[in-house]
PDB file of C-alpha atoms in Angstrom:
ATOM      1  CA  MET A  40     -41.007   1.959   4.290  1.00 52.00           C
ATOM      2  CA  GLY A  41     -38.086   1.618   1.831  1.00 54.00           C
ATOM      3  CA  ARG A  42     -34.714   0.146   2.375  1.00 60.00           C
ATOM      4  CA  LYS A  43     -31.865   2.196   3.424  1.00 55.00           C
ATOM      5  CA  VAL A  44     -29.157   2.229   0.741  1.00 49.00           C
ATOM      6  CA  THR A  45     -25.631   3.407   1.393  1.00 48.00           C
ATOM      7  CA  VAL A  46     -23.674   4.653  -1.719  1.00 43.00           C
ATOM      8  CA  TYR A  47     -19.944   4.788  -1.534  1.00 42.00           C
ATOM      9  CA  LYS A  48     -18.396   7.396  -3.732  1.00 42.00           C
ATOM     10  CA  PRO A  49     -14.946   6.709  -5.052  1.00 46.00           C
ATOM     11  CA  THR A  50     -12.307   9.169  -3.885  1.00 45.00           C
ATOM     12  CA  SER A  51      -9.089  10.169  -5.574  1.00 54.00           C
ATOM     13  CA  VAL A  52      -6.690  11.116  -2.950  1.00 58.00           C
ATOM     14  CA  LEU A  53      -3.196  11.502  -4.501  1.00 80.00           C
ATOM     15  CA  TYR A  54      -0.059  11.317  -2.538  1.00 87.00           C
ATOM     16  CA  THR A  55       3.355  12.586  -3.381  1.00 90.00           C
ATOM     17  CA  LYS A  56       6.353  10.293  -3.289  1.00 93.00           C
ATOM     18  CA  ASP A  57       7.470  11.741   0.129  1.00 94.00           C
ATOM     19  CA  GLN A  58       4.044  11.321   1.643  1.00 94.00           C
ATOM     20  CA  LEU A  59       3.899   7.695   0.466  1.00 94.00           C
ATOM     21  CA  MET A  60       7.380   7.021   1.649  1.00 95.00           C
ATOM     22  CA  ASN A  61       6.345   8.439   5.179  1.00 96.00           C
ATOM     23  CA  VAL A  62       3.136   6.424   5.131  1.00 96.00           C
ATOM     24  CA  PHE A  63       4.979   3.227   4.453  1.00 97.00           C
ATOM     25  CA  LYS A  64       7.688   4.004   7.064  1.00 96.00           C
ATOM     26  CA  SER A  65       5.062   4.714   9.615  1.00 97.00           C
ATOM     27  CA  TYR A  66       3.734   1.106   9.276  1.00 97.00           C
ATOM     28  CA  ASP A  67       7.087  -0.394  10.305  1.00 96.00           C
ATOM     29  CA  ALA A  68       5.604  -1.463  13.600  1.00 94.00           C
ATOM     30  CA  ASP A  69       8.570  -3.190  15.127  1.00 93.00           C
ATOM     31  CA  GLY A  70      11.077  -0.497  13.925  1.00 94.00           C
ATOM     32  CA  ASP A  71      13.397  -3.074  12.282  1.00 95.00           C
ATOM     33  CA  GLY A  72      13.639  -0.925   9.084  1.00 95.00           C
ATOM     34  CA  LYS A  73      11.770  -3.497   7.080  1.00 97.00           C
ATOM     35  CA  LEU A  74       8.119  -3.844   6.097  1.00 97.00           C
ATOM     36  CA  SER A  75       6.621  -7.306   6.452  1.00 97.00           C
ATOM     37  CA  ARG A  76       3.661  -8.480   4.595  1.00 97.00           C
ATOM     38  CA  GLU A  77       1.315  -7.750   7.530  1.00 97.00           C
ATOM     39  CA  GLU A  78       2.734  -4.229   7.790  1.00 97.00           C
ATOM     40  CA  LEU A  79       2.303  -3.667   4.181  1.00 96.00           C
ATOM     41  CA  LYS A  80      -1.251  -4.992   4.313  1.00 96.00           C
ATOM     42  CA  LYS A  81      -2.128  -2.391   7.061  1.00 96.00           C
ATOM     43  CA  ALA A  82      -0.344   0.419   5.108  1.00 95.00           C
ATOM     44  CA  PHE A  83      -2.463  -0.357   2.018  1.00 92.00           C
ATOM     45  CA  LYS A  84      -5.609  -0.559   4.001  1.00 93.00           C
ATOM     46  CA  TYR A  85      -4.851   2.921   5.450  1.00 92.00           C
ATOM     47  CA  LEU A  86      -4.330   4.144   1.905  1.00 90.00           C
ATOM     48  CA  GLY A  87      -7.750   2.925   1.064  1.00 86.00           C
ATOM     49  CA  SER A  88      -7.269  -0.626  -0.560  1.00 87.00           C
ATOM     50  CA  ARG A  89     -10.319  -2.841  -0.176  1.00 87.00           C
ATOM     51  CA  TRP A  90      -7.968  -5.759  -0.742  1.00 89.00           C
ATOM     52  CA  GLY A  91      -4.933  -5.019   1.506  1.00 88.00           C
ATOM     53  CA  SER A  92      -3.668  -8.596   1.429  1.00 93.00           C
ATOM     54  CA  TYR A  93      -3.752  -8.760  -2.307  1.00 93.00           C
ATOM     55  CA  ARG A  94      -1.998  -5.473  -2.639  1.00 92.00           C
ATOM     56  CA  ALA A  95       0.683  -6.471  -0.092  1.00 95.00           C
ATOM     57  CA  ASP A  96       1.309  -9.725  -1.995  1.00 96.00           C
ATOM     58  CA  GLN A  97       1.560  -7.957  -5.343  1.00 95.00           C
ATOM     59  CA  ALA A  98       3.834  -5.260  -3.895  1.00 95.00           C
ATOM     60  CA  LEU A  99       6.163  -7.928  -2.445  1.00 96.00           C
ATOM     61  CA  ARG A 100       6.238  -9.851  -5.625  1.00 96.00           C
ATOM     62  CA  CYS A 101       7.134  -6.682  -7.630  1.00 95.00           C
ATOM     63  CA  THR A 102       9.527  -4.793  -5.303  1.00 96.00           C
ATOM     64  CA  ASP A 103      11.187  -7.393  -2.949  1.00 96.00           C
ATOM     65  CA  ALA A 104      14.428  -7.685  -4.906  1.00 95.00           C
ATOM     66  CA  ASN A 105      16.151 -10.023  -2.654  1.00 95.00           C
ATOM     67  CA  ASP A 106      13.155 -12.307  -2.177  1.00 95.00           C
ATOM     68  CA  ASP A 107      13.473 -12.251   1.730  1.00 96.00           C
ATOM     69  CA  GLY A 108       9.761 -11.422   2.216  1.00 95.00           C
ATOM     70  CA  TYR A 109      10.338  -7.930   3.365  1.00 97.00           C
ATOM     71  CA  ILE A 110      10.646  -4.398   1.932  1.00 97.00           C
ATOM     72  CA  ASP A 111      13.766  -2.997   3.272  1.00 96.00           C
ATOM     73  CA  GLU A 112      15.191   0.598   3.009  1.00 92.00           C
ATOM     74  CA  LYS A 113      16.819  -0.082  -0.326  1.00 93.00           C
ATOM     75  CA  GLU A 114      13.531  -1.473  -1.785  1.00 96.00           C
ATOM     76  CA  LEU A 115      11.214   1.224  -0.282  1.00 96.00           C
ATOM     77  CA  GLU A 116      11.654   3.667  -3.122  1.00 95.00           C
ATOM     78  CA  LYS A 117      10.745   0.931  -5.580  1.00 96.00           C
ATOM     79  CA  LEU A 118       7.683   0.231  -3.542  1.00 96.00           C
ATOM     80  CA  VAL A 119       6.585   3.900  -3.602  1.00 95.00           C
ATOM     81  CA  ASP A 120       7.237   3.927  -7.437  1.00 93.00           C
ATOM     82  CA  TYR A 121       5.261   0.751  -7.787  1.00 90.00           C
ATOM     83  CA  THR A 122       2.334   2.261  -5.919  1.00 90.00           C
ATOM     84  CA  LEU A 123       2.409   5.552  -7.855  1.00 89.00           C
ATOM     85  CA  GLU A 124       2.770   3.900 -11.252  1.00 84.00           C
ATOM     86  CA  ARG A 125      -0.252   1.759 -10.645  1.00 74.00           C
ATOM     87  CA  ARG A 126      -2.179   4.374  -8.905  1.00 63.00           C
ATOM     88  CA  CYS A 127      -2.586   1.898  -6.052  1.00 46.00           C
ATOM     89  CA  HIS A 128      -3.027   4.803  -3.651  1.00 43.00           C
ATOM     90  CA  THR A 129      -6.648   5.412  -5.025  1.00 46.00           C
ATOM     91  CA  PHE A 130      -7.583   1.732  -4.989  1.00 44.00           C
ATOM     92  CA  ASN A 131     -10.744   2.310  -7.161  1.00 40.00           C
TER      93      ASN A 131
END
């Protein structure tokens, strides 16, 4: 008998700006209006990232303007733009 092989097919689910904004906002688990690294990691995992930690670190590095370690309401649009520009929402 042969081995069972699972093939994963890349998907390309595109999100609008508003949809991504809502996804990120929904991961504000403590409701403080800011996204922590852990909350970002979970959001990127939801969006299909294989490397949620890496994506969260890169997003913070590129969009956390005040270097406080969080994405706040002012920085959220920049996070969404960053995600769309890099097509991070497909993660393939």
